[in-house]
Structures are given as structure tokens and as C-alpha cells.
Coordinates of C-alpha atoms in Angstrom, one line a residue:
X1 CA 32.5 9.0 -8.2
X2 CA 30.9 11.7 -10.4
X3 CA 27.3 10.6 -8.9
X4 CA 28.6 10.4 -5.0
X5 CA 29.9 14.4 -5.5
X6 CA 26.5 15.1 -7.0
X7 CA 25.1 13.3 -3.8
X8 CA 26.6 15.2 -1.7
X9 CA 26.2 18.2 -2.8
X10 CA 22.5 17.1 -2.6
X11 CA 23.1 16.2 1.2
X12 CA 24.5 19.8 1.3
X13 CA 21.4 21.3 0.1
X14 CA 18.8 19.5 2.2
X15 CA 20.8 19.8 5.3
X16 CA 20.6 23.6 5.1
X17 CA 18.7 25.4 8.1
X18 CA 15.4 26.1 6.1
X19 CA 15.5 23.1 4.0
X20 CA 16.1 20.9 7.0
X21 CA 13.8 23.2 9.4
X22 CA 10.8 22.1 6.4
X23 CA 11.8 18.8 6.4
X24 CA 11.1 18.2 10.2
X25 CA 7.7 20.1 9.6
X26 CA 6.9 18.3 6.9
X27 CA 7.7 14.6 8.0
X28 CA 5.9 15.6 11.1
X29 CA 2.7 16.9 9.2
X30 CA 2.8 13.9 7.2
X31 CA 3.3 11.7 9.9
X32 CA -0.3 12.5 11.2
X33 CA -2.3 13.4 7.8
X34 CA -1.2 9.6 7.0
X35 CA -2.4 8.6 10.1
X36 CA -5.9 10.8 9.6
X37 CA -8.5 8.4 7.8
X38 CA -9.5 9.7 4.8
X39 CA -6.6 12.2 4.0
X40 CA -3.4 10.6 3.1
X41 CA -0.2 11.8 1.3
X42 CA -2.5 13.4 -1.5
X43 CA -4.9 15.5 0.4
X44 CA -2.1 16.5 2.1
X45 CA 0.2 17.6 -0.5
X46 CA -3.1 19.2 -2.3
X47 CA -4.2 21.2 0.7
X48 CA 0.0 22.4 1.9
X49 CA 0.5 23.2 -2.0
X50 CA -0.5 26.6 -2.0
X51 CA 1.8 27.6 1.2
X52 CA 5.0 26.5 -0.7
X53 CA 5.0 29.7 -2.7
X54 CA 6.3 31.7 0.8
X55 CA 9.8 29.7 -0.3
X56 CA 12.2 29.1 -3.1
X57 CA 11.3 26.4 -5.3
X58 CA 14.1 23.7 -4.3
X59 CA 12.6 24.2 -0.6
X60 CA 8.9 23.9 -1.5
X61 CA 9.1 20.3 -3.7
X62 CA 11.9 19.6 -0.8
X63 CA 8.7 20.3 2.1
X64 CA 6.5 18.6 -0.1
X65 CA 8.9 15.4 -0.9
X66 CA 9.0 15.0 3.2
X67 CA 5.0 15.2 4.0
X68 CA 4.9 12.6 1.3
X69 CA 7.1 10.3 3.1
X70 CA 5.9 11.2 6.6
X71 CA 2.0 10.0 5.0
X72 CA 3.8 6.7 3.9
X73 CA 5.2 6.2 7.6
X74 CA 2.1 7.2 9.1
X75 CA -0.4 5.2 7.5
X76 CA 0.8 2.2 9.1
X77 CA -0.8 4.0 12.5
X78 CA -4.2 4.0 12.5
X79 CA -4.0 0.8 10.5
X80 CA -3.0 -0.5 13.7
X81 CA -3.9 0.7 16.4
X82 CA -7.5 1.4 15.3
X83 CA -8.0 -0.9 12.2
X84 CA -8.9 2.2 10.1
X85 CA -6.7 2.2 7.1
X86 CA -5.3 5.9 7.4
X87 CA -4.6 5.7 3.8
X88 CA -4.7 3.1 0.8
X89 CA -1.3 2.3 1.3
X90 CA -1.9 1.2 4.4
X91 CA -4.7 -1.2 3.7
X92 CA -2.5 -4.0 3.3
X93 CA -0.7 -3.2 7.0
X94 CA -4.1 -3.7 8.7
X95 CA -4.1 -7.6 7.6
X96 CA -1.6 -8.1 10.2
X97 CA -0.8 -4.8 12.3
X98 CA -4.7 -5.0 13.5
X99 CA -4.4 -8.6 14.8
X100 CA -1.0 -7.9 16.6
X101 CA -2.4 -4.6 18.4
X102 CA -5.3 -6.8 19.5
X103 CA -3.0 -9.5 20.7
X104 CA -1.9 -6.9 23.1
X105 CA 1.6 -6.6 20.6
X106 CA 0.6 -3.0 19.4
X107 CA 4.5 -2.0 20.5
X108 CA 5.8 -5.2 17.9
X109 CA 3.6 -4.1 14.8
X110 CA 4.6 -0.2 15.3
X111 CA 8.3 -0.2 15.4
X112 CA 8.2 -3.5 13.5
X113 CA 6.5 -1.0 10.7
X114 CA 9.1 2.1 11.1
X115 CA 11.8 0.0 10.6
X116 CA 10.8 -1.7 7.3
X117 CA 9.7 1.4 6.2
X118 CA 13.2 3.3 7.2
X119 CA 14.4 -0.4 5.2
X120 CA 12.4 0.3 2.1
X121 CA 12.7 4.1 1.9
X122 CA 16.7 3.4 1.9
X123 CA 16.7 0.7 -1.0
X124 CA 15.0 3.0 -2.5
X125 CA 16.6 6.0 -2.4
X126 CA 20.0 4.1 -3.3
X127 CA 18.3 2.3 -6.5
X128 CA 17.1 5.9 -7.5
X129 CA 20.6 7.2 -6.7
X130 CA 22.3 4.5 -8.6
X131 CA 19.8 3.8 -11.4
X132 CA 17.9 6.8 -12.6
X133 CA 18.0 7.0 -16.3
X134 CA 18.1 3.1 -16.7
X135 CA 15.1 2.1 -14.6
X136 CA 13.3 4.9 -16.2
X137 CA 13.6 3.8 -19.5
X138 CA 12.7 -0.2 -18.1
X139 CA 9.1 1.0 -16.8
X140 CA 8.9 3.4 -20.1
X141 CA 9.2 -0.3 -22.2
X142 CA 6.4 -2.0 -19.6
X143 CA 3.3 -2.1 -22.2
X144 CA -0.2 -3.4 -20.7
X145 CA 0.7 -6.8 -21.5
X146 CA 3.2 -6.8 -19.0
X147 CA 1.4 -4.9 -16.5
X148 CA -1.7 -6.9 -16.2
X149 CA 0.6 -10.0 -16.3
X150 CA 1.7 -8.1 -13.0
X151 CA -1.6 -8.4 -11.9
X152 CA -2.4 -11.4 -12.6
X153 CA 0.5 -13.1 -10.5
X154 CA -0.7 -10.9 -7.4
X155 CA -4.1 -12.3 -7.9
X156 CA -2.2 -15.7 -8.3
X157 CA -0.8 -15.4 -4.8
X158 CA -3.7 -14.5 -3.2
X159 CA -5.5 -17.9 -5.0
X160 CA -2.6 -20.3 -4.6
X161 CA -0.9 -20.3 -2.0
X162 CA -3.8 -19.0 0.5
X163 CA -4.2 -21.0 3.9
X164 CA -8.5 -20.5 3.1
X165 CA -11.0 -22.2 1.3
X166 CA -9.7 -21.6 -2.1
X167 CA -13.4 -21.3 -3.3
X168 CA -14.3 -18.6 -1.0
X169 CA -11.1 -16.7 -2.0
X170 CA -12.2 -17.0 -5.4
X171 CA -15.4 -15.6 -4.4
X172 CA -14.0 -12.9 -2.5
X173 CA -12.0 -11.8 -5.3
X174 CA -14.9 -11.5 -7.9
X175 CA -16.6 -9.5 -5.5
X176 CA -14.0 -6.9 -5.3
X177 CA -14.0 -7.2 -9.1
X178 CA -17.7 -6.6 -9.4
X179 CA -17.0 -3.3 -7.5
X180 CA -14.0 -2.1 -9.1
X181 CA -16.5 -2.6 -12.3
X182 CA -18.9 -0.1 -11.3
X183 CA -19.6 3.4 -12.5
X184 CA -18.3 4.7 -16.3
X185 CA -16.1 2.1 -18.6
X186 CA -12.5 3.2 -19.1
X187 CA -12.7 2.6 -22.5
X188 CA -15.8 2.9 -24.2
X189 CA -17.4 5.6 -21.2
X190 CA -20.3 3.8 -21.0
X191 CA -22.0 3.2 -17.6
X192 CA -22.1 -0.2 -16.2
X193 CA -23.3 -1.9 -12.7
X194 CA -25.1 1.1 -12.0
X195 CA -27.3 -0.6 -9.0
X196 CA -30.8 0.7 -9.6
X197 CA -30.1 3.7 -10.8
X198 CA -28.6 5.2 -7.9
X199 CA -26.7 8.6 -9.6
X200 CA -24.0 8.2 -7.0
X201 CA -22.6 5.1 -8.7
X202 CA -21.9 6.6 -11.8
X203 CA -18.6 7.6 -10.2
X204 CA -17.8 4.0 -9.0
X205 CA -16.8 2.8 -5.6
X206 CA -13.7 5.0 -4.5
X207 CA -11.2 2.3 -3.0
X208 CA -10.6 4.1 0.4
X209 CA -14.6 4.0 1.0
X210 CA -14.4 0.3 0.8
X211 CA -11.7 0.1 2.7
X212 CA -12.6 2.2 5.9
X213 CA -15.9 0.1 6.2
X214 CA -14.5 -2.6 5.6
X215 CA -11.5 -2.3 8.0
X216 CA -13.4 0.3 10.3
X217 CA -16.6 -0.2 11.0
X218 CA -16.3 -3.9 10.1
X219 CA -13.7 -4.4 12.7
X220 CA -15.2 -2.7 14.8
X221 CA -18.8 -5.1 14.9
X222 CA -16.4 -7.7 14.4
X223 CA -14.8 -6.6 17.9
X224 CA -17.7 -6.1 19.3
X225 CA -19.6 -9.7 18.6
X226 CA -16.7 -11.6 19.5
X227 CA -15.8 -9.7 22.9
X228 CA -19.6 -9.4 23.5
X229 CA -19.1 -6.5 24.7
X230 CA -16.7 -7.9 27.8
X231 CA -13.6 -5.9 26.2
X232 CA -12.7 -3.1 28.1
X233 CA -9.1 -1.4 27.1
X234 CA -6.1 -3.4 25.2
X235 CA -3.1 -4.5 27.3
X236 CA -0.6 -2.7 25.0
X237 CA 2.3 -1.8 26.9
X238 CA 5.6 0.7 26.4
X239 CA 8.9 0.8 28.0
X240 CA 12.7 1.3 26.7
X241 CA 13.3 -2.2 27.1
X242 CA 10.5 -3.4 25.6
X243 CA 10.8 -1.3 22.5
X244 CA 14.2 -2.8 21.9
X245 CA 13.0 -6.2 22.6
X246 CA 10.2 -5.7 20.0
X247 CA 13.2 -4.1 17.6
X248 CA 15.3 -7.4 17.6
X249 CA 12.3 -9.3 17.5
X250 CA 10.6 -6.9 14.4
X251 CA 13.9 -7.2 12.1
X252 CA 14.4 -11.1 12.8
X253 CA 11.0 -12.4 11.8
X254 CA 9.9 -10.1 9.4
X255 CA 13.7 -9.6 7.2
X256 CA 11.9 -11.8 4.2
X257 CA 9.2 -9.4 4.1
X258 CA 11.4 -6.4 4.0
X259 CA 13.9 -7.1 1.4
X260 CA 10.9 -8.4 -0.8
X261 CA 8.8 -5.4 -0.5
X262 CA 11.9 -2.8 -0.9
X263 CA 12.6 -4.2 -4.0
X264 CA 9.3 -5.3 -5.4
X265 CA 8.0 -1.9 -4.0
X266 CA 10.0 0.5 -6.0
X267 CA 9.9 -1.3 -9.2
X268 CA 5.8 -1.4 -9.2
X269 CA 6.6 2.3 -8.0
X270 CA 8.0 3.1 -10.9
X271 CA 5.5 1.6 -12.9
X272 CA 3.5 4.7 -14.4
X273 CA 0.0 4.8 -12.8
X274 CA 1.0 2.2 -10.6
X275 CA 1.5 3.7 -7.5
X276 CA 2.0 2.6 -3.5
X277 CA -1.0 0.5 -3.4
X278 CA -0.5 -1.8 -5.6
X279 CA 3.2 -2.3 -4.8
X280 CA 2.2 -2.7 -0.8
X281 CA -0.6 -5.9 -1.5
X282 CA 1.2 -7.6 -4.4
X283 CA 4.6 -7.3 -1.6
X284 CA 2.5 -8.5 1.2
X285 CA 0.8 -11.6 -1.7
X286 CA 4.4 -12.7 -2.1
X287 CA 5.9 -12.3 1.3
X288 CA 2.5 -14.8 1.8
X289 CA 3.7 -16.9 -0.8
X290 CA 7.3 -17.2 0.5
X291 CA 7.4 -17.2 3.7
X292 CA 7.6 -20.7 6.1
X293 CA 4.9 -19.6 8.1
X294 CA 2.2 -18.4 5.3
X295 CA -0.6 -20.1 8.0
X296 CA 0.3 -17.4 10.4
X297 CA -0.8 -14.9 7.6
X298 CA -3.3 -12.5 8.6
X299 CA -3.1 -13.2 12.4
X300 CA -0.5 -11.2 13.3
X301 CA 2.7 -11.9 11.7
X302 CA 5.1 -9.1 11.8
X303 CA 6.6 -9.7 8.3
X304 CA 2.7 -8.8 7.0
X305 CA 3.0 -5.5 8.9
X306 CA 6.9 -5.4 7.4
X307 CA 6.2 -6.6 3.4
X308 CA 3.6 -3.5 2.6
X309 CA 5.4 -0.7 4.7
X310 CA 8.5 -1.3 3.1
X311 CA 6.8 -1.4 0.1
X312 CA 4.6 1.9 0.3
X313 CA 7.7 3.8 1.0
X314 CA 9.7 2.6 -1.1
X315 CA 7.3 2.6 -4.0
X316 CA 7.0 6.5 -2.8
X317 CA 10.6 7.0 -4.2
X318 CA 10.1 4.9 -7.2
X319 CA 7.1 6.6 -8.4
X320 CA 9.2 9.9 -8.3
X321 CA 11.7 8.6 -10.8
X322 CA 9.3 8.6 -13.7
X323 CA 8.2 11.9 -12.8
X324 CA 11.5 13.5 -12.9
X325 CA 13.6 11.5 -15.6
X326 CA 10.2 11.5 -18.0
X327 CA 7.7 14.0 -16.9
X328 CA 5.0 10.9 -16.5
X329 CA 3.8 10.7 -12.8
X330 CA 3.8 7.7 -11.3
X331 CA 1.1 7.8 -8.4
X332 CA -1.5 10.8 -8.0
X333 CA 1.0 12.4 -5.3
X334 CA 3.6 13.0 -7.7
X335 CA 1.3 14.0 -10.3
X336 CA 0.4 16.7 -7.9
X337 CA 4.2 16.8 -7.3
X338 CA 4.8 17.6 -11.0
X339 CA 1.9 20.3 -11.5
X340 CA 3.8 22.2 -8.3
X341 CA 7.3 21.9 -10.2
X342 CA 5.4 23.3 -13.4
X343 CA 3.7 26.2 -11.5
X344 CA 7.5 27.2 -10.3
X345 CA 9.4 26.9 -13.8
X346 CA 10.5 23.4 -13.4
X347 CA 10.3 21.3 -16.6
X348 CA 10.4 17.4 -15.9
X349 CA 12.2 15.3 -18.2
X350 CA 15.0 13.6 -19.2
X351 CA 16.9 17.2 -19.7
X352 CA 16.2 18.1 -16.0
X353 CA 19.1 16.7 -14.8
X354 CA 21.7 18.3 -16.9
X355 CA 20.1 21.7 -16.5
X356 CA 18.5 22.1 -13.0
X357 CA 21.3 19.8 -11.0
X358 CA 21.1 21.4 -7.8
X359 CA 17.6 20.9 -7.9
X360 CA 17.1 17.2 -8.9
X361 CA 20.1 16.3 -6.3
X362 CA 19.1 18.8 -3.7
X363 CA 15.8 16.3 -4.2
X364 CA 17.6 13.4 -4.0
X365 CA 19.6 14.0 -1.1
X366 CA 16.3 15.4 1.4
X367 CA 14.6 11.6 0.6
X368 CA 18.1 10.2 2.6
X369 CA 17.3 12.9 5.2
X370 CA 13.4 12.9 5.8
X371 CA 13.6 9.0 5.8
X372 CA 15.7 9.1 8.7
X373 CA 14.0 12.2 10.4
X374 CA 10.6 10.1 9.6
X375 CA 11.7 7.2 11.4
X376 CA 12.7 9.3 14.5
X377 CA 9.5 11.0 14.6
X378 CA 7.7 7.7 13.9
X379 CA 9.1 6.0 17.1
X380 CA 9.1 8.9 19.3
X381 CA 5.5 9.4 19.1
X382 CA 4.7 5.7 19.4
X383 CA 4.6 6.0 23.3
X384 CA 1.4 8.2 22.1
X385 CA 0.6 5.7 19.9
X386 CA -0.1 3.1 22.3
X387 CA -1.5 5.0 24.8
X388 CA -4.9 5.3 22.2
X389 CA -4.9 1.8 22.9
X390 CA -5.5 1.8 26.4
X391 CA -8.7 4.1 26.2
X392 CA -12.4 2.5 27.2
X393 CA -13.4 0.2 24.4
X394 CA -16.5 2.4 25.0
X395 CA -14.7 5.7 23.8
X396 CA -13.0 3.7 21.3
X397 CA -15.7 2.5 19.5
X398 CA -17.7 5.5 19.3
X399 CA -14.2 7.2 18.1
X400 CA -13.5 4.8 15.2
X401 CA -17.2 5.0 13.8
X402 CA -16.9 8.5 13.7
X403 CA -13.5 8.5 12.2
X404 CA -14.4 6.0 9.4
X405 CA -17.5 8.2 8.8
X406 CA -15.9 11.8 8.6
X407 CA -12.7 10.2 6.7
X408 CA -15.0 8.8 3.8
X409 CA -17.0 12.0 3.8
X410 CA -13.4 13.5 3.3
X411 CA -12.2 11.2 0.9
X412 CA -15.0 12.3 -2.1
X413 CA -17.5 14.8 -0.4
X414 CA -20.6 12.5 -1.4
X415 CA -23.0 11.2 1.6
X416 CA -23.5 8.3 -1.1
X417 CA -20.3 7.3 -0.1
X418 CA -21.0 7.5 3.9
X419 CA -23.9 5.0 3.2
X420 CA -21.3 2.8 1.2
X421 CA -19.2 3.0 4.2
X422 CA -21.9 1.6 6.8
X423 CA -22.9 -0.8 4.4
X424 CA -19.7 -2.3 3.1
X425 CA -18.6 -2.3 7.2
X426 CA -21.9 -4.8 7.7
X427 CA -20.8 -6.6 4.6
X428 CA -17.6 -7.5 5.6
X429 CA -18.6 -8.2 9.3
X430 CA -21.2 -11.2 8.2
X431 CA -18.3 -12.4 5.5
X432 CA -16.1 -12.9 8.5
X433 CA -18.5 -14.5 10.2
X434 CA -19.4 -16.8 7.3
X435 CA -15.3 -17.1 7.1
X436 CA -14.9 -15.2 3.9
X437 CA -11.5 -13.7 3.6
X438 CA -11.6 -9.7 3.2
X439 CA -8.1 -9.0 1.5
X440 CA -8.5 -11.1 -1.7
X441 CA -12.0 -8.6 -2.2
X442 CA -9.4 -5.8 -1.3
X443 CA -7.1 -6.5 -3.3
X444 CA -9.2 -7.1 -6.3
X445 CA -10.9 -3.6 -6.0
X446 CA -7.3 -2.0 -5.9
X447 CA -5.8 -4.5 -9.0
X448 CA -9.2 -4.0 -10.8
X449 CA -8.9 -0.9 -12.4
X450 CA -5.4 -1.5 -13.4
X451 CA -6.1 -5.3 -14.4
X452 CA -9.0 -4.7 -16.9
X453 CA -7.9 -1.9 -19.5
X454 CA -4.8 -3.2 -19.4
X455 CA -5.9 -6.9 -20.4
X456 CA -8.4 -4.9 -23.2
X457 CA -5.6 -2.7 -24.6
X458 CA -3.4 -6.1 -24.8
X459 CA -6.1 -7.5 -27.0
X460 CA -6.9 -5.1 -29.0
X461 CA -2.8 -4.7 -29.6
X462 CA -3.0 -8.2 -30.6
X463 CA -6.1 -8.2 -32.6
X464 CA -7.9 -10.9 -29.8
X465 CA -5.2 -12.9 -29.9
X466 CA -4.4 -14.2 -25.7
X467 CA -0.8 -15.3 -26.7
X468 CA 0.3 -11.8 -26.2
X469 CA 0.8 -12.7 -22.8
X470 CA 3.1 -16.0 -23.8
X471 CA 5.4 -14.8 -26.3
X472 CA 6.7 -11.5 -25.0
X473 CA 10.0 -11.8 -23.1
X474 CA 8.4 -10.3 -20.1
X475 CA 5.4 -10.9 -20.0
X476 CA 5.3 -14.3 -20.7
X477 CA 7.3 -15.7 -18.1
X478 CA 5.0 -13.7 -15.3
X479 CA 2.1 -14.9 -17.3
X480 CA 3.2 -18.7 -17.0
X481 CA 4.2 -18.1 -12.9
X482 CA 0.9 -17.0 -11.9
X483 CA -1.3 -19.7 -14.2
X484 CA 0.7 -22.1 -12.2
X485 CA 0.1 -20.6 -9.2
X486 CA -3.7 -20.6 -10.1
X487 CA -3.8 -24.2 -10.9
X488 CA -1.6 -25.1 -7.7
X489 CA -4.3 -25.7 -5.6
X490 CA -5.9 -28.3 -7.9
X491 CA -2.3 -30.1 -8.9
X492 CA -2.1 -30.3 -4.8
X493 CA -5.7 -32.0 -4.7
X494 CA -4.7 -34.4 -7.9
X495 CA -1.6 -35.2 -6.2
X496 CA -2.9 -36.2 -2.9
X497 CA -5.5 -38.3 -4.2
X498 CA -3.2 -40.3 -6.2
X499 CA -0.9 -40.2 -3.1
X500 CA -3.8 -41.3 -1.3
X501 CA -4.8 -44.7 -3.5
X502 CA -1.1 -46.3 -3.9
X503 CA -1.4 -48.0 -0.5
X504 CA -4.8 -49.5 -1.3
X505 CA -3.4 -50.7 -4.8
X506 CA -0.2 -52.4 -3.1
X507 CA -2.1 -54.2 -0.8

């Protein structure tokens, strides 16, 4: 009872006429820098930072809380209706979202999105309610064993249960490895996979860069080639009744996908250095995994537009609950987040909530009220949405290259990076000619950098030794899910062939 009068007091504070006036503003913002490629919820916090200072402190992190969840929502939307990733998070949406809007079922994959990620951003905001201290101190006791066990079972999905070659997806992965390799070891500093000697390397290969040619410019050859140039505008189309239609259709075939990423979402979320991005792919890998239609994976199913968006928001909450309870961000919004909340006298940590109360549930209770104020934005604008859809393929071509190019250039600054761009957008066009599949690689660039110092750290804990990742209570059950998962594939081809022999032997 105690914790539902805190609550509302919360509700109180964020329902207040400036605090909800910056809440609008600020889901609205976010709403659009998501959907921007190349600036997402961090550049957007970073660059609206300094304007916070014009209001009390509660209000600012309160402004800045809602253009964080407006970027989560609109990610999704240029992930959609252009192919063009508007943000990491959003990678995983394009998988499906891209094929649906192509299908002419743009209306489906938008609402179907701002629903799950209404779905997720609620779960969430009731777990963090609920389950502060607690889950706090869970993520605290997750040592690298455990995470990279984590990563290893959403590799495991991808390898598994996948409806493609299994060798190609193998392939695809140690690609995205290579790349997540390049530029300055995490441990020892030293360079590595420095491709001749090209300085612009040395910094590696920023994730969003890959993505935006892979899912920008490579979509939009791919587009190209196969329409041979025939495709004119999409026949995406609006109305009230359609919109509802797509609604009941959204929440019926993509429920699974939902509840999985809600849940999985926020606990990766809380994960420190974890993050939205992860969350969103290893949602989607298991959504894949579980779902009776896996096959239709990556075609245009709406529960692979509904697993990652889910996910991304409600990781977005989950990676605040670390920062507040612990002072340890959990994605590199919030660790933006937390040096705004330093800058206005604000000390994160376990003591925060007995001495700054109306602040932490002031917090607590504008996450309830921009996740409903971002879904009411979110489908209100969708009507605009789709009508980006119906331009010229002619304009729209032209406008994704130039997008992709000017949000890379955003993303890092470095015309080594615009070159990257092109040339990972040609990469991934002739892999999907040579039927490849793109999200393993993807995914694999993202896990990458998480996977490997973790898997080090976990061996030098252990002195070499790989059992680490068998006898700890965690970790080990994780470890043995995703080795089977691995091997599944091969027990499947074993168990055929023997199926395959009996009647030969009876006869």
C-alpha cells in the first residue's frame, strides 16, 4: 500500500501543467529524432541536455525520461516504412516491419509496433514499480560468466532454430564477428583487423554504420533489382476501419512476441552495459525460436515487428533501474541521463530513494504517463506515416540514399564511415542475392562486443578453465540451453537419417 501512495503521488507530480506540457514535447521530439537515421534517443538527449537548465530539476530528467521513450517508439518508423534503421534499437524491427510495408501492410507493422511497445513500456514500468531494490541487486550479482552465456543462447537461436542454410548462418555470423573485432582490443588496447592500414579503423566499425547500409542502401538495390525498376509507389492504405482491423489483427498474431520481449526486454535492460539493442534481437531470436510459424520469420510477420519493440521500450525502463537504485547506467542514454542528475545535485544510489522521494517517484509516475502520451502520438501521426509510402519510388530512392548517407555522417562525423556505409549497402545486397541471411551478421556485430570480454574476463576469473560456464547456478543452465540449441541442427540431420534407413532394414 505504502508503494501505491508513493505512486501516486508520483502520478501527481508528472501530471502537473509543466511537467505534463514537457512530457507531450518531449514524447513528440522523441518520436521524430528516433525516427531520424542516425540520431536516436542518445543524440537526442545529448543535444536537448543543455535546455533543461530553463526548469527545475524533477521537470528536466522528467522532459528527458519522455524524449527517451518517444526515440524507443519512433525507431520502429523509418525501420518500416523506409528500411532505414532510425536507431539501433530498431534494427531488429526492420527484419519484419520492412517486408510488411512492402507487402502493401505498412498500416499492420505500424500500429502492430505502438501497441507492443505501449505492451512493453507498461510491464515495465510495473516490474520497476514493484521490484526496484530486488532486481537491482539480481543484475548487480550477473558476473561475465553469465552474460556472455546470455549471448551465447541468442547466437544459439539464431543457429538452431533458423528456417536457412545453417552453414550460411554460420557464416553470416562470423562475419559480423570479424567486424565487431576491428579497431583497439578491449583488454589489452592493442590494434587488430586494421584493413590496410586504413587510420579510420582504428576506431572499429560503429554498429549504426553497418546497419544503415546494410538495411538502407542495401534495401534499397535490393528493391531496385528485383522490381527492375517497374515499382512505382506502395499500395499502403489508411482508414479508421482499417486501423482497427489491423489493431485486432496486430495483438492476435503477434501476443507471443510481446509478452516475450516485455519481459526478456527489461531484464537484459537492466543488465549494466547491456542496453535496448541487445534486449530487442535476442527478444526477436526467441520469439523465432518459439513461435509456430518461425518459417514466416523475416517475411513479414507481425510478432517480429512486436518481439523487438516491446523489447526496446521496455528495456528503456529497465536500464533506468540500475542507474537510479546503483548509480551504474545501464545503456549510454541513461549514462547521459545520470551525468544530467549529477550536474543538478542529484546523487544516484541506493540512498536516493529515501532522500529525494518526490523525485525518484515523480520519475516513476511520468514513464506511466509519456508511455501512454507516446502511443497517442505514435498512431496519430501514422496517417503521415503512410503517406511517405505512397511517394514516386523515384523520390523515394533518392531520399533513403541520402538519408542513410547524412545519418551515418551524423552518427560519428568520419567520411570513413560514409564509405563504410556504401560499401556494407553493396555487401549485403550481393549476400541476399547469394541468399545469405543479414540478421545473424547483425546480430553478431551488436552481441560481439559484449560476447568477447566477457567470455576473456570469465577465463581469466577461472584461470582457463571453460567449466565456469557449467557449474555456476546461472550460468550453467543458459550455457547447456544454447549448446543444445547449437547442436540441434545436427541431432535433426542424425535423426532423420536414421529415421530414413528403418524401412530399408525391415524390408
Amino acid at each position: 500500500m505504502e508503494t501505491l501512495g508513493l505512486l501516486a503521488d508520483g502520478f501527481w507530480l508528472a501530471i502537473q501543467p509543466i511537467n505534463l506540457m514537457l512530457i507531450i514535447i518531449g514524447v513528440t521530439l522523441g518520436l521524430f529524432i528516433g525516427a531520424m537515421p542516425g540520431l536516436g534517443s542518445v543524440n537526442g538527449v545529448a543535444i536537448l541536455l543543455p535546455i533543461t537548465f530553463l526548469v527545475p530539476p524533477a521537470s528536466a530528467i522528467i522532459f528527458l525520461a519522455a524524449i527517451y521513450y518517444g526515440a524507443m517508439y519512433g525507431g520502429a518508423i523509418s525501420s518500416i516504412t523506409l528500411g532505414i534503421p532510425g536507431a539501433s534499437t530498431a534494427v531488429a524491427t526492420t527484419f519484419d516491419g520492412r517486408p510488411l510495408a512492402m507487402s502493401g501492410r505498412a498500416s499492420l507493422a505500424l500500429i502492430t509496433a505502438a501497441l507492443a511497445s505501449f505492451a512493453g513500456g507498461t510491464v515495465s514500468n510495473v516490474l520497476f514499480t514493484l521490484f526496484a531494490p530486488p532486481l537491482a541487486s539480481v543484475a548487480l550479482n550477473f558476473g561475465p560468466p553469465e552474460i556472455f552465456a546470455l549471448m551465447l543462447l541468442a547466437f544459439a537461436t539464431f543457429i538452431g532454430l533458423s528456417s536457412d542454410d545453417i552453414s550460411k548462418t554460420v557464416f553470416s555470423i562470423c562475419i559480423g564477428l570479424v567486424f565487431a573485432a576491428v579497431g583497439f582490443d578491449q583488454i589489452s588496447g592493442a590494434p587488430r583487423l586494421v584493413f590496410f592500414d586504413i587510420s579510420g579503423f582504428l576506431h572499429g566499425i560503429n554498429f549504426l554504420v553497418l546497419a544503415i547500409g546494410v538495411y538502407g542502401i542495401g534495401e534499397m538495390l535490393w528493391t531496385i533489382d528485383s522490381t527492375r525498376g517497374k515499382i512505382t509507389t506502395s499500395e499502403a492504405k489508411m482508414s479508421v476501419k482499417g486501423i482497427v482491423t489491423d489493431a485486432k489483427e496486430g495483438m492476435a498474431r503477434s501476443w507471443r512476441g510481446t509478452t516475450i520481449g516485455s519481459f526478456l526486454g527489461f531484464f537484459v535492460g537492466i543488465l549494466p552495459a547491456a542496453g535496448a539493442t541487445p534486449g530487442s534481437l535476442m527478444s526477436y531470436g526467441v520469439s523465432k525460436m518459439l513461435s509456430r510459424e518461425s518459417a514466416q520469420f523475416g517475411k513479414g510477420h507481425p510478432e517480429g515487428v512486436a518481439a523487438p519493440e516491446a523489447a526496446n521500450n521496455s528495456a528503456s525502463t529497465g536500464s533506468m533501474l540500475p542507474m537510479l537504485t546503483l548509480g551504474i547506467p545501464g545503456s549510454p542514454t541513461t549514462a547521459i541521463l545520470l551525468g544530467g542528475m549529477v550536474i543538478w545535485g542529484l546523487v544516484p544510489g541506493p540512498r536516493l530513494f529515501a532522500e529525494q522521494p518526490e523525485f525518484v517517484w515523480g520519475l516513476i509516475g511520468s514513464f506511466y504517463v509519456s508511455n501512454f502520451f507516446a502511443l497517442l502520438i505514435n498512431i496519430a501521426f501514422i496517417p503521415l506515416f503512410i503517406w511517405m509510402l505512397r511517394m514516386p519510388f523515384t523520390i523515394l530512392a533518392p531520399l533513403i540514399f541520402v538519408l542513410s548517407i547524412v545519418g551515418g555522417y551524423a552518427t560519428t562525423r568520419d567520411m570513413h564511415d560514409v564509405w563504410l556505409i556504401v560499401g556494407f549497402g553493396f555487401a549485403a545486397f550481393f549476400m541476399r542475392k547469394l541468399d545469405y541471411p543479414l540478421a545473424p551478421a547483425v546480430l553478431a556485430i551488436v552481441l560481439g562486443p559484449i560476447a568477447e570480454p566477457t567470455l576473456r574476463q570469465s577465463l581469466l576469473l577461472s584461470s582457463g578453465d571453460p567449466t565456469i560456464f557449467f557449474t555456476r547456478p546461472v550460468a550453467g543452465p543458459i550455457t547447456i540451453i544454447a549448446l543444445i540449441l547449437i547442436f540441434l541442427p545436427l541431432i535433426k540431420k542424425v535423426w532423420d537419417r536414421r529415421g530414413g534407413r528403418r524401412p530399408s532394414a525391415a524390408e
